[in-house]
XYZ file of C-alpha atoms in Angstrom:
755
model
C -92.647 -35.104 -129.774
C -89.477 -33.234 -128.449
C -89.130 -32.379 -123.982
C -87.310 -29.439 -123.452
C -86.660 -26.869 -120.046
C -87.042 -23.216 -120.381
C -85.935 -20.904 -117.127
C -89.431 -18.768 -115.788
C -88.247 -15.714 -114.569
C -91.193 -13.930 -112.404
C -93.427 -16.817 -110.812
C -94.541 -16.279 -106.786
C -97.431 -17.979 -106.653
C -98.989 -20.450 -107.537
C -101.710 -18.594 -109.360
C -98.337 -17.696 -111.554
C -97.361 -21.333 -112.190
C -101.243 -22.134 -112.548
C -100.654 -18.795 -115.340
C -97.794 -20.040 -117.474
C -99.092 -23.390 -117.355
C -101.805 -22.109 -118.997
C -100.247 -19.349 -121.705
C -98.693 -23.144 -123.336
C -100.930 -26.228 -122.650
C -103.610 -23.944 -125.470
C -100.892 -24.101 -127.351
C -101.147 -25.951 -130.760
C -98.900 -29.064 -130.795
C -97.952 -28.480 -126.775
C -99.040 -32.062 -124.680
C -97.965 -31.695 -121.338
C -96.827 -28.600 -119.805
C -95.064 -29.159 -116.316
C -94.013 -25.610 -114.568
C -91.768 -26.112 -110.809
C -91.895 -23.200 -109.111
C -88.976 -23.259 -106.468
C -86.902 -24.201 -109.285
C -87.829 -21.593 -112.105
C -88.080 -23.839 -114.934
C -91.211 -25.492 -116.210
C -91.188 -28.694 -118.969
C -92.895 -28.361 -121.805
C -93.190 -31.566 -124.340
C -94.440 -30.363 -128.054
C -94.157 -31.828 -131.131
C -91.727 -29.980 -133.358
C -93.254 -29.758 -136.650
C -96.620 -27.343 -134.782
C -94.630 -25.347 -132.563
C -91.331 -23.976 -131.466
C -89.937 -23.308 -128.413
C -89.793 -19.627 -129.677
C -93.307 -19.648 -129.539
C -93.359 -20.983 -126.446
C -91.342 -18.193 -124.451
C -93.630 -15.826 -126.681
C -96.442 -17.567 -125.208
C -94.750 -17.370 -120.963
C -94.004 -13.015 -121.962
C -97.445 -12.592 -122.816
C -98.435 -13.925 -120.093
C -96.263 -11.620 -117.415
C -93.933 -14.317 -117.057
C -89.381 -14.048 -118.779
C -88.476 -17.472 -120.294
C -85.361 -18.624 -121.793
C -84.387 -22.800 -122.907
C -82.687 -24.504 -120.360
C -78.730 -24.815 -120.629
C -77.892 -28.321 -121.808
C -74.920 -30.446 -120.232
C -73.789 -32.346 -117.114
C -75.550 -32.134 -114.137
C -73.015 -29.949 -112.442
C -73.187 -26.827 -115.668
C -77.059 -27.216 -115.185
C -76.760 -26.365 -111.459
C -74.266 -23.807 -112.222
C -76.931 -21.983 -115.126
C -79.499 -22.955 -111.693
C -82.176 -19.623 -111.283
C -81.816 -19.870 -107.855
C -78.828 -18.071 -106.562
C -79.773 -15.249 -109.397
C -82.776 -15.081 -107.533
C -81.668 -14.524 -104.066
C -79.378 -12.477 -105.048
C -82.178 -9.411 -107.091
C -83.954 -10.446 -104.099
C -81.281 -9.699 -101.531
C -80.565 -6.253 -103.238
C -84.166 -5.220 -103.304
C -84.462 -5.911 -99.754
C -81.886 -3.745 -98.649
C -83.256 -0.847 -101.209
C -86.947 -1.494 -99.596
C -85.958 -1.519 -96.187
C -83.753 1.679 -96.367
C -86.541 3.820 -98.224
C -89.105 2.519 -96.225
C -86.939 3.160 -92.695
C -86.018 6.955 -94.390
C -89.375 7.482 -95.500
C -91.053 6.106 -91.832
C -88.902 8.689 -89.905
C -90.389 11.741 -92.787
C -94.176 10.083 -92.508
C -93.620 9.733 -88.286
C -91.273 11.583 -86.703
C -93.934 14.768 -86.347
C -96.350 12.968 -84.298
C -93.455 11.072 -82.538
C -91.639 14.423 -81.473
C -88.423 13.280 -83.328
C -86.446 16.209 -84.823
C -87.300 17.060 -88.365
C -85.635 19.412 -90.626
C -87.953 22.575 -90.185
C -88.967 22.801 -93.998
C -90.694 20.023 -93.232
C -92.924 21.417 -90.748
C -95.906 23.560 -90.495
C -98.548 23.146 -92.598
C -97.245 25.383 -94.799
C -94.859 23.079 -96.052
C -97.264 20.327 -96.706
C -96.053 19.836 -100.581
C -92.882 19.858 -99.682
C -93.641 17.684 -96.572
C -95.702 15.253 -99.074
C -93.252 15.953 -102.441
C -90.336 14.763 -100.257
C -93.076 11.171 -98.860
C -92.984 10.916 -102.669
C -89.637 11.004 -103.991
C -88.940 8.820 -101.251
C -91.406 6.054 -101.893
C -89.955 6.484 -106.132
C -87.244 3.874 -105.488
C -89.011 1.296 -103.312
C -91.907 1.362 -106.169
C -88.945 1.771 -109.009
C -86.754 -1.523 -107.373
C -90.000 -3.897 -107.464
C -91.373 -3.092 -110.712
C -91.541 -6.526 -111.290
C -95.024 -6.736 -108.809
C -96.900 -4.232 -110.848
C -95.852 -5.516 -114.192
C -96.456 -8.922 -114.013
C -99.616 -8.104 -111.949
C -101.735 -5.440 -114.369
C -100.829 -7.641 -117.023
C -101.903 -11.713 -115.267
C -105.086 -8.632 -114.513
C -105.915 -8.096 -117.998
C -105.752 -10.926 -119.709
C -108.307 -11.757 -116.094
C -106.222 -14.054 -114.694
C -104.579 -12.338 -111.862
C -102.502 -13.797 -109.087
C -100.383 -12.835 -106.050
C -99.026 -9.581 -107.887
C -102.341 -8.146 -108.878
C -103.506 -8.168 -105.591
C -99.706 -6.913 -104.297
C -100.567 -3.884 -107.102
C -104.137 -2.945 -106.654
C -103.629 -3.574 -102.779
C -100.066 -0.663 -102.834
C -100.749 1.120 -106.278
C -104.107 2.046 -104.588
C -101.817 3.546 -101.768
C -99.521 5.339 -103.331
C -101.933 6.515 -106.473
C -103.860 8.181 -103.317
C -101.109 9.869 -101.472
C -100.505 11.685 -105.692
C -104.154 12.619 -105.065
C -104.161 14.439 -101.669
C -100.708 15.626 -102.560
C -102.667 17.332 -105.499
C -105.716 17.942 -102.657
C -103.107 19.354 -100.619
C -101.353 21.994 -103.240
C -105.282 22.797 -103.775
C -105.829 23.841 -100.474
C -103.362 25.856 -99.770
C -103.217 27.838 -102.874
C -107.184 28.253 -101.962
C -106.040 29.558 -98.724
C -108.220 25.828 -96.912
C -105.436 24.985 -94.438
C -108.811 22.613 -92.798
C -108.007 20.295 -95.754
C -104.612 20.875 -95.841
C -103.949 19.610 -92.407
C -106.439 16.483 -93.441
C -105.564 15.407 -96.399
C -101.690 16.169 -94.218
C -102.883 12.816 -92.444
C -103.898 10.813 -95.416
C -101.017 10.587 -97.648
C -100.337 6.917 -97.577
C -97.148 6.656 -99.400
C -95.895 5.079 -96.216
C -98.232 2.339 -95.954
C -97.878 1.654 -99.950
C -94.627 1.561 -99.588
C -94.324 -1.349 -96.615
C -96.059 -3.111 -98.132
C -93.519 -3.223 -100.387
C -90.785 -4.087 -98.345
C -92.364 -6.404 -96.832
C -93.895 -8.412 -98.962
C -90.217 -8.026 -100.994
C -88.684 -9.381 -97.460
C -90.519 -12.008 -96.879
C -89.588 -12.856 -100.756
C -86.269 -12.914 -99.350
C -86.377 -14.986 -96.834
C -88.399 -17.578 -98.689
C -86.203 -17.306 -101.530
C -82.962 -18.247 -99.129
C -85.090 -20.813 -97.334
C -86.242 -22.695 -101.297
C -82.307 -22.174 -101.975
C -81.763 -25.067 -98.697
C -84.456 -27.277 -100.134
C -82.202 -28.321 -103.166
C -79.320 -28.975 -101.070
C -79.507 -32.515 -101.403
C -79.786 -32.174 -105.264
C -76.419 -29.886 -104.984
C -74.849 -33.059 -102.788
C -75.460 -35.742 -105.267
C -73.987 -33.163 -107.999
C -71.063 -32.796 -106.022
C -70.173 -35.874 -105.625
C -68.706 -36.514 -109.065
C -65.286 -35.182 -109.430
C -64.567 -32.362 -111.723
C -61.376 -33.910 -114.181
C -60.753 -37.469 -114.911
C -56.955 -39.249 -116.372
C -57.499 -41.228 -118.991
C -55.137 -42.768 -121.556
C -54.512 -40.219 -125.020
C -52.003 -41.423 -127.502
C -50.544 -44.046 -124.812
C -50.188 -41.036 -122.081
C -52.181 -40.241 -119.033
C -53.617 -36.956 -119.618
C -56.131 -35.050 -117.008
C -59.425 -33.889 -118.724
C -62.136 -32.191 -117.653
C -64.663 -35.059 -116.997
C -66.898 -32.731 -119.900
C -64.521 -34.166 -122.327
C -64.863 -37.586 -121.643
C -66.255 -39.877 -124.403
C -67.477 -43.436 -124.481
C -64.669 -46.247 -125.068
C -62.693 -43.354 -123.037
C -60.004 -45.437 -120.209
C -59.863 -44.008 -117.148
C -57.300 -44.692 -115.219
C -58.424 -44.713 -111.038
C -55.726 -44.914 -108.351
C -56.662 -45.233 -104.212
C -58.700 -42.456 -102.977
C -60.072 -41.389 -106.158
C -63.746 -40.867 -106.904
C -65.610 -42.448 -110.694
C -65.631 -39.461 -112.832
C -68.676 -42.307 -115.196
C -69.838 -45.442 -115.759
C -67.966 -47.326 -116.937
C -66.267 -51.696 -116.623
C -62.919 -52.154 -115.364
C -60.330 -53.621 -117.668
C -57.342 -53.668 -115.942
C -56.873 -54.388 -112.327
C -59.056 -54.412 -108.949
C -59.993 -53.215 -105.325
C -62.977 -51.889 -103.144
C -65.169 -49.012 -104.039
C -67.683 -47.441 -101.606
C -71.042 -47.066 -103.033
C -71.907 -45.737 -100.098
C -73.003 -42.567 -101.133
C -75.646 -43.446 -103.694
C -76.703 -46.963 -102.148
C -76.140 -46.682 -98.948
C -74.383 -49.155 -98.803
C -71.080 -49.234 -95.627
C -69.213 -51.947 -96.738
C -66.565 -51.027 -99.785
C -67.238 -53.893 -102.563
C -64.659 -55.715 -103.854
C -64.073 -55.370 -107.609
C -62.061 -56.604 -110.235
C -62.080 -57.030 -114.330
C -65.812 -56.765 -115.848
C -67.270 -55.829 -113.312
C -69.271 -52.058 -113.363
C -68.418 -48.615 -111.676
C -70.596 -46.550 -111.053
C -70.243 -42.305 -111.600
C -69.619 -40.736 -107.971
C -68.365 -44.009 -106.033
C -65.314 -43.764 -103.942
C -62.236 -45.263 -104.776
C -60.351 -46.957 -101.850
C -57.346 -49.347 -102.479
C -55.561 -50.190 -105.741
C -55.403 -48.762 -108.259
C -58.114 -49.881 -112.077
C -58.286 -49.123 -115.721
C -61.760 -49.233 -116.466
C -63.530 -48.187 -120.236
C -66.292 -45.602 -120.004
C -69.183 -46.676 -121.068
C -71.866 -44.703 -120.315
C -71.059 -40.828 -120.420
C -72.449 -37.044 -119.893
C -76.088 -37.798 -119.094
C -76.653 -40.717 -119.235
C -74.439 -41.745 -116.035
C -76.122 -43.632 -112.953
C -75.492 -40.006 -110.863
C -77.197 -38.308 -114.060
C -80.100 -40.554 -114.040
C -80.242 -39.946 -110.363
C -80.546 -36.209 -109.897
C -82.707 -35.702 -113.077
C -85.291 -38.558 -111.193
C -85.193 -36.470 -107.903
C -85.448 -32.968 -109.895
C -88.311 -34.220 -111.911
C -89.888 -35.782 -108.196
C -89.458 -32.181 -107.199
C -91.574 -30.365 -110.191
C -93.726 -32.846 -110.519
C -97.354 -32.251 -108.510
C -99.413 -34.582 -106.796
C -103.190 -34.504 -106.114
C -102.867 -32.249 -103.229
C -101.271 -30.053 -105.031
C -103.423 -29.579 -107.943
C -106.003 -29.634 -105.352
C -103.470 -25.856 -104.376
C -104.383 -24.654 -107.498
C -107.641 -24.757 -108.405
C -108.050 -23.326 -104.853
C -105.376 -20.409 -105.816
C -107.330 -19.353 -109.318
C -110.796 -19.227 -107.741
C -108.953 -17.324 -104.409
C -107.836 -14.341 -106.369
C -111.018 -13.233 -108.272
C -112.649 -14.168 -105.303
C -110.369 -12.153 -102.730
C -110.351 -9.002 -105.216
C -114.156 -8.760 -105.596
C -114.398 -8.731 -101.789
C -112.083 -5.815 -101.157
C -113.995 -3.666 -104.168
C -117.354 -5.190 -102.421
C -116.087 -3.743 -98.678
C -114.423 -0.462 -100.460
C -118.304 0.034 -101.664
C -120.022 -0.922 -98.580
C -118.039 0.906 -96.033
C -118.237 4.059 -98.562
C -122.465 3.297 -98.707
C -122.215 3.204 -94.597
C -121.074 7.316 -94.631
C -117.560 6.221 -93.523
C -114.794 8.650 -95.379
C -113.027 7.806 -98.668
C -109.865 7.191 -97.060
C -111.423 4.774 -94.251
C -113.093 2.305 -97.439
C -109.728 2.518 -99.130
C -107.372 1.040 -96.397
C -110.168 -1.462 -95.499
C -110.298 -2.398 -99.547
C -106.349 -2.701 -99.757
C -106.112 -4.612 -96.565
C -108.016 -7.217 -97.499
C -105.860 -7.648 -101.318
C -103.050 -7.401 -99.024
C -102.718 -10.328 -96.646
C -105.374 -12.330 -98.619
C -101.812 -13.288 -100.826
C -102.036 -16.705 -101.923
C -98.864 -16.533 -101.389
C -98.175 -19.171 -99.101
C -100.972 -21.339 -100.528
C -98.735 -21.892 -103.524
C -95.407 -23.083 -101.717
C -97.339 -25.496 -99.326
C -97.074 -28.099 -101.126
C -94.060 -27.786 -103.396
C -91.198 -27.234 -100.769
C -92.694 -30.065 -98.740
C -92.656 -31.511 -101.848
C -89.034 -31.074 -102.819
C -88.154 -31.623 -99.097
C -88.997 -35.017 -98.666
C -88.112 -36.378 -101.780
C -84.274 -34.901 -101.612
C -84.564 -36.789 -98.151
C -85.616 -39.633 -99.800
C -82.253 -39.600 -101.887
C -79.981 -39.086 -98.886
C -81.869 -42.606 -97.630
C -81.375 -44.465 -100.921
C -84.639 -44.278 -101.859
C -85.143 -42.841 -105.071
C -88.512 -41.308 -105.728
C -90.047 -40.092 -109.231
C -92.924 -38.704 -108.395
C -95.021 -36.341 -106.371
C -98.119 -38.758 -107.369
C -96.092 -41.765 -105.667
C -94.809 -39.721 -103.146
C -98.659 -38.959 -101.277
C -99.756 -42.140 -102.907
C -97.324 -44.601 -100.603
C -98.810 -43.223 -97.480
C -102.248 -44.393 -98.464
C -100.971 -48.330 -99.392
C -102.709 -51.067 -96.703
C -101.278 -53.851 -99.079
C -97.480 -54.633 -99.319
C -97.334 -57.420 -102.005
C -93.422 -58.257 -101.979
C -92.188 -61.147 -104.635
C -90.329 -63.520 -102.898
C -87.104 -63.541 -105.230
C -84.259 -61.269 -105.043
C -86.736 -59.372 -103.089
C -87.448 -60.824 -100.266
C -84.519 -63.446 -100.932
C -80.887 -62.810 -102.134
C -82.441 -64.363 -105.379
C -79.577 -66.798 -105.603
C -79.472 -70.145 -104.781
C -76.706 -71.131 -101.612
C -75.963 -74.588 -99.870
C -77.808 -74.302 -96.355
C -77.048 -78.114 -95.106
C -73.914 -81.425 -95.781
C -75.765 -84.429 -94.287
C -73.250 -87.798 -95.219
C -73.539 -90.958 -94.525
C -72.101 -92.835 -91.737
C -68.473 -94.068 -94.101
C -68.211 -90.912 -95.531
C -66.354 -87.226 -93.946
C -69.136 -83.631 -94.649
C -65.878 -83.134 -97.212
C -65.523 -85.930 -98.939
C -69.299 -85.850 -100.060
C -68.948 -81.884 -101.077
C -65.661 -82.904 -102.684
C -67.731 -85.080 -104.900
C -71.083 -83.365 -105.057
C -68.553 -80.008 -106.454
C -66.894 -82.764 -108.397
C -69.785 -84.319 -110.308
C -72.103 -81.280 -110.336
C -69.323 -79.348 -112.419
C -70.339 -80.144 -116.028
C -73.797 -79.115 -114.795
C -75.531 -76.270 -116.165
C -78.111 -75.346 -113.480
C -78.291 -73.339 -110.775
C -78.768 -75.408 -107.950
C -75.163 -77.357 -109.493
C -73.806 -73.982 -109.216
C -74.809 -72.879 -105.948
C -72.584 -76.487 -104.865
C -69.540 -75.839 -107.386
C -68.977 -72.314 -105.474
C -69.491 -73.971 -101.198
C -66.541 -76.655 -102.781
C -64.892 -73.811 -104.554
C -65.186 -71.786 -100.834
C -64.165 -75.028 -98.742
C -61.338 -75.637 -101.012
C -61.871 -78.780 -101.645
C -60.135 -81.413 -104.697
C -61.524 -81.395 -107.206
C -61.879 -84.709 -109.706
C -62.014 -85.411 -113.016
C -65.233 -86.438 -114.164
C -65.897 -89.041 -116.836
C -69.111 -90.045 -119.351
C -71.170 -87.144 -117.870
C -74.788 -87.339 -118.128
C -77.720 -84.942 -117.481
C -80.846 -85.936 -117.054
C -83.756 -82.774 -117.209
C -85.806 -82.963 -114.397
C -84.118 -85.779 -112.074
C -80.111 -85.423 -111.980
C -77.041 -85.659 -112.755
C -74.490 -89.431 -113.626
C -70.677 -89.600 -113.749
C -67.943 -91.457 -113.438
C -64.973 -90.776 -111.020
C -61.591 -92.706 -111.015
C -63.860 -95.857 -112.347
C -66.655 -95.378 -109.932
C -70.339 -94.274 -111.226
C -71.554 -91.735 -109.485
C -74.780 -89.995 -108.987
C -76.551 -87.100 -108.177
C -80.727 -85.959 -108.119
C -83.490 -86.306 -106.712
C -85.686 -88.908 -104.841
C -87.491 -89.943 -108.279
C -83.743 -90.416 -110.544
C -82.885 -92.571 -106.354
C -85.108 -94.974 -107.030
C -85.287 -95.278 -110.529
C -82.079 -97.014 -109.723
C -83.817 -98.241 -106.613
C -81.239 -96.983 -104.047
C -82.089 -97.226 -100.591
C -82.152 -94.025 -98.676
C -82.661 -95.735 -95.759
C -82.994 -92.176 -92.649
C -82.078 -89.842 -95.283
C -85.659 -89.992 -96.980
C -87.179 -88.542 -93.638
C -84.255 -86.061 -93.646
C -85.027 -85.016 -97.050
C -88.454 -84.156 -96.175
C -87.214 -82.348 -92.878
C -85.366 -80.092 -95.123
C -88.635 -79.360 -97.824
C -90.544 -78.318 -95.093
C -87.756 -75.528 -94.282
C -88.536 -74.805 -97.799
C -85.116 -76.269 -98.893
C -83.972 -78.656 -102.525
C -82.435 -81.901 -101.107
C -80.416 -83.753 -103.806
C -79.325 -87.073 -103.057
C -75.762 -88.224 -103.661
C -74.929 -91.803 -104.872
C -72.556 -94.034 -105.176
C -73.478 -97.104 -107.564
C -76.175 -98.261 -105.434
C -74.952 -97.039 -101.952
C -76.028 -93.680 -100.395
C -73.642 -91.096 -99.942
C -75.285 -88.403 -98.377
C -77.910 -85.043 -99.182
C -76.572 -81.313 -100.023
C -79.754 -78.914 -99.942
C -80.162 -76.138 -101.411
C -81.936 -73.376 -100.773
C -82.013 -69.311 -102.220
C -81.815 -68.215 -98.862
C -83.495 -65.115 -97.079
C -82.185 -61.298 -96.726
C -80.278 -60.642 -92.882
C -83.120 -57.609 -93.406
C -86.195 -59.421 -94.165
C -87.474 -60.183 -90.912
C -86.865 -57.151 -89.568
C -88.750 -55.327 -92.551
C -91.975 -57.486 -92.171
C -91.983 -57.178 -89.012
C -91.958 -53.353 -88.931
C -94.442 -53.024 -92.424
C -96.350 -55.337 -90.073
C -96.437 -52.617 -86.847
C -97.515 -50.392 -89.103
C -100.438 -52.022 -89.748
C -99.436 -53.574 -93.285
C -101.148 -56.772 -94.787
C -97.603 -58.865 -96.517
C -98.363 -60.681 -99.605
C -95.696 -62.724 -100.560
C -95.560 -63.770 -104.337
C -93.332 -66.428 -106.191
C -92.943 -69.355 -108.079
C -91.896 -71.689 -105.361
C -94.103 -74.409 -104.758
C -96.250 -74.850 -101.952
C -94.403 -76.474 -99.568
C -91.152 -74.111 -100.156
C -93.822 -71.331 -99.807
C -95.021 -71.487 -96.567
C -91.646 -72.824 -95.241
C -90.989 -69.157 -95.580
C -94.001 -67.860 -94.622
C -93.944 -69.752 -91.627
C -89.792 -68.627 -90.904
C -91.064 -64.593 -91.196
C -94.817 -64.423 -89.883
C -96.104 -63.403 -93.528
C -99.826 -62.593 -93.348
C -99.836 -64.165 -96.879
C -98.325 -65.810 -99.523
C -99.807 -67.054 -102.875
C -97.662 -69.620 -104.426
C -96.712 -71.340 -107.721
C -97.447 -68.218 -109.734
C -95.903 -67.640 -113.200
C -94.157 -63.692 -113.815
C -97.099 -62.818 -116.843
C -99.692 -63.767 -113.581
C -98.317 -61.259 -110.674
C -100.223 -58.100 -112.347
C -103.219 -60.242 -112.133
C -102.942 -61.258 -109.095
C -102.232 -57.513 -107.682
C -105.267 -56.281 -109.790
C -107.086 -59.078 -108.170
C -105.710 -57.408 -104.302
C -107.164 -53.546 -106.346
C -110.488 -54.961 -106.719
C -110.825 -55.834 -103.230
C -110.466 -52.125 -102.588
C -106.601 -52.350 -101.654
C -104.006 -49.829 -101.975
C -100.926 -51.694 -103.344
C -97.779 -51.591 -102.440
C -95.467 -54.340 -105.842
C -92.000 -54.766 -104.041
C -90.073 -56.628 -106.623
C -86.235 -56.847 -108.521
C -88.071 -54.316 -111.664
C -87.543 -56.896 -114.161
C -89.888 -59.795 -114.482
C -91.808 -57.958 -112.327
C -92.506 -55.096 -114.751
C -96.426 -55.801 -115.260
C -97.049 -55.964 -111.849
C -95.113 -52.967 -110.753
C -96.771 -50.634 -113.365
C -100.433 -52.466 -112.228
C -99.709 -51.582 -108.416
C -100.726 -48.263 -106.769
C -96.978 -47.399 -106.373
C -94.172 -49.602 -107.495
C -90.944 -50.459 -105.759
C -88.059 -51.646 -107.668
C -85.419 -52.874 -104.948
C -81.788 -53.592 -106.626
C -79.109 -51.389 -107.500
C -80.777 -48.533 -109.942
C -80.787 -51.398 -112.753
C -82.172 -49.111 -116.079
C -85.454 -51.298 -116.003
C -86.572 -50.380 -112.801
C -86.298 -47.418 -112.853
C -87.775 -46.843 -115.664
C -90.844 -49.991 -114.120
C -91.267 -48.092 -110.163
C -92.479 -45.506 -108.956
C -89.843 -45.904 -106.065
C -85.891 -47.244 -106.794
C -84.106 -48.438 -103.569
C -80.804 -47.952 -104.599
C -80.256 -49.606 -101.096
C -81.233 -53.653 -101.545
C -82.801 -53.460 -98.414
C -86.112 -54.554 -98.159
C -86.260 -52.488 -95.235
C -86.458 -49.657 -96.568
C -89.578 -49.979 -97.673
C -90.658 -48.564 -94.587
C -88.897 -45.747 -94.359
C -90.387 -44.433 -98.323
C -94.182 -45.509 -96.157
C -92.789 -43.382 -93.159
C -91.335 -40.181 -95.459
C -95.061 -40.526 -96.927
C -96.575 -39.825 -93.799
C -94.594 -37.414 -92.851
C -94.351 -35.487 -96.267
C -98.039 -35.812 -96.159
C -98.279 -34.458 -92.681
C -96.555 -31.061 -93.374
C -97.859 -30.485 -96.282
C -101.385 -30.640 -94.251
C -100.027 -28.726 -91.820
C -98.654 -25.933 -94.680
C -102.356 -25.694 -96.213
C -103.791 -25.537 -93.318
C -102.247 -22.530 -92.191
C -101.675 -20.896 -95.455
C -105.672 -21.064 -96.507
C -107.143 -20.927 -93.321
C -105.078 -18.482 -92.021
C -105.299 -16.018 -94.249
C -108.779 -16.735 -95.223
C -109.541 -15.859 -91.548
C -107.723 -12.653 -91.657
C -110.145 -11.248 -93.991
C -112.808 -10.928 -91.934
C -110.485 -8.666 -89.624
C -109.500 -6.893 -93.150
C -112.720 -6.169 -93.845
C -113.660 -4.843 -91.240
C -116.100 -7.282 -89.274
C -115.079 -6.583 -86.399
C -114.885 -2.922 -86.575
C -118.489 -1.532 -85.835
C -117.932 -4.304 -82.472
C -115.285 -4.380 -80.839
C -113.227 -1.403 -83.232
C -110.463 -3.773 -84.541
C -109.208 -3.089 -87.608
C -105.989 -3.885 -89.518
C -103.840 -1.460 -90.575
C -101.665 -2.932 -94.996
C -99.438 -2.775 -93.142
C -99.189 -4.564 -90.421
C -101.403 -6.854 -93.425
C -98.563 -7.055 -95.387
C -96.497 -8.229 -92.340
C -99.170 -11.151 -91.903
C -99.731 -12.084 -95.457
C -95.072 -12.537 -94.959
C -95.015 -14.438 -91.866
C -97.262 -16.944 -93.459
C -95.180 -17.380 -95.930
C -92.220 -17.934 -93.813
C -93.787 -20.238 -91.432
C -95.346 -22.294 -93.812
C -90.977 -22.609 -96.148
C -89.815 -22.784 -92.619
C -92.684 -25.826 -92.051
C -91.532 -27.619 -94.773
C -88.012 -27.278 -93.996
C -88.574 -29.299 -90.604
C -88.853 -32.427 -92.616
C -85.082 -32.119 -93.384
C -84.907 -33.838 -89.725
C -86.720 -36.364 -90.993
C -85.369 -40.221 -89.167
C -86.960 -42.817 -90.131
C -86.129 -45.268 -87.334
C -88.739 -42.668 -85.374
């Protein structure tokens, strides 16, 4: 299967994107289609042996739109190929032309009634044909620059798949065609000296109505296009992080080349203050690197030989060289941009509902407009009156705002997530997160640091803390056990003197032993000490207290004499307590999963006030525990490190990987927290709630506003209150609803997780 992206031109609403999707989906060999209305593109997965990209382009063209393969290349190049700016420029040109000729037309048409100075050859019944012809000629440029509405609208109508363009084309087209008919009637009246007929049709030209509809809708589209451009600011900011050039070693010389020309294995030179162009591994030098743009971590991270560096991060101090391991679309930055773009283009369930409504809404509106036109004629009202009613219904009902309601909010929401170091992989996960009622947290690496550390050093009466740590670090140095590594690390930090150990022996499950300067030393658990009949005295009760606190006590002895205890634990992250409190304040149940023994797990539960702890769980059983919670009717978010938690992350309603965006995390989770901070789980849920609230506001305004406008446009209140909506006001009202929806969605840019 092949996956390709296509630029699609001509889409204006969700009915348009639905038309494109249907046209491509029905092709043999196409397995999936995702159309992004805001970015004017679609992603298609298809079988190359059954269908070609040219056939897909033809299917889009037959549906009334135009398509082309998106230019390949780096994220920066892809941004240059983006259609958003081209759309803004085109809409600006169309808007200027439309408004200029609309103003001229309105002046000519309304001037005599308002007493404005009008050329004499346009005044009077005898000049009625000239007046009509001038209005018609002023209408033509507006029709020409906005011909896309007619081309796409009538094409989709002919294929029985009408969209918003169909409503505009029928509405404005009917007004203009009636104006042409009136022009001929004026000519007939003058030829037959029927001046009453001439006067009547001189007031019923409706060229200004048709032009006003096109001009106001185009103005709304221009404002909409500008707003849509602003929604992609987050992606643009991410793209701008990457430098455009890199200094590499070629033939022993430093050469500055475009980043696009880098190849895997290139040696890249980085100096203080420079941005890192691609991912790689340091081979020479050391520095501190500011990774805040991608991870949100404000403190620069120390880097030395063997450490990985990430594209778009900034070298603060020191110079180094690194070998490029990931270039182009494989860099971490490119993956992040791709995730944000895919999330923006994906559809949330609520968006699919809007698409279905749009698909039914447009044909229903055409039927209502036709019915209103016929009913008013049957009631004995003039043809002109019935026509304006039908046109007003068509125009005010355009589902443009309905099509924008969800995708604009999703794009802004996912963009805000990216700016806060939260990568949301799909619109569906963004929507689902708001309904989560249970958060399952993996302990190791999520709640805790994931790396054991020395927490307590308790020496006996005849030895100092420094001496005990020196003996412990020396004795544990040959061991490969994680607890031993923690003691050795603490010894190095305290700069103790390491002694030579001979006759070293590791006893699995118990401890180690060895000789230092001829003296036999032991280190291990309680059973190991009892095996050598060592009197522990008060240290046994001290060890029990440490164990109750979730720590692992290790006894140290010289011969048969106890020296003391060194306790080791996987310490809790500084942010975990606040994160769990925040989750509980949102009304969520917090569950901790851990492979630790119940005693250690209970100690952490007490310390962090966690609701439920499930201990002694094997990695393979985590998925079963998540499924069990779901079977109890709970909506579960699973938070883990994305490696051994992959099955549970995939099973959860929302999988959240906490970590520095590793490949496994990105693949297995729905949401990736780049800052390695558990508090961002709360931020993600708050963002989801804010986005869903915004979408519902948009849908209410878009659907109910337009629906409530239909009775007014259809003249339902005319016999009782004399209320009637002209096509011009209907066009303005329709454009206003679209502008409101986009503006409301942009409020999400002010999202503050602290509120």
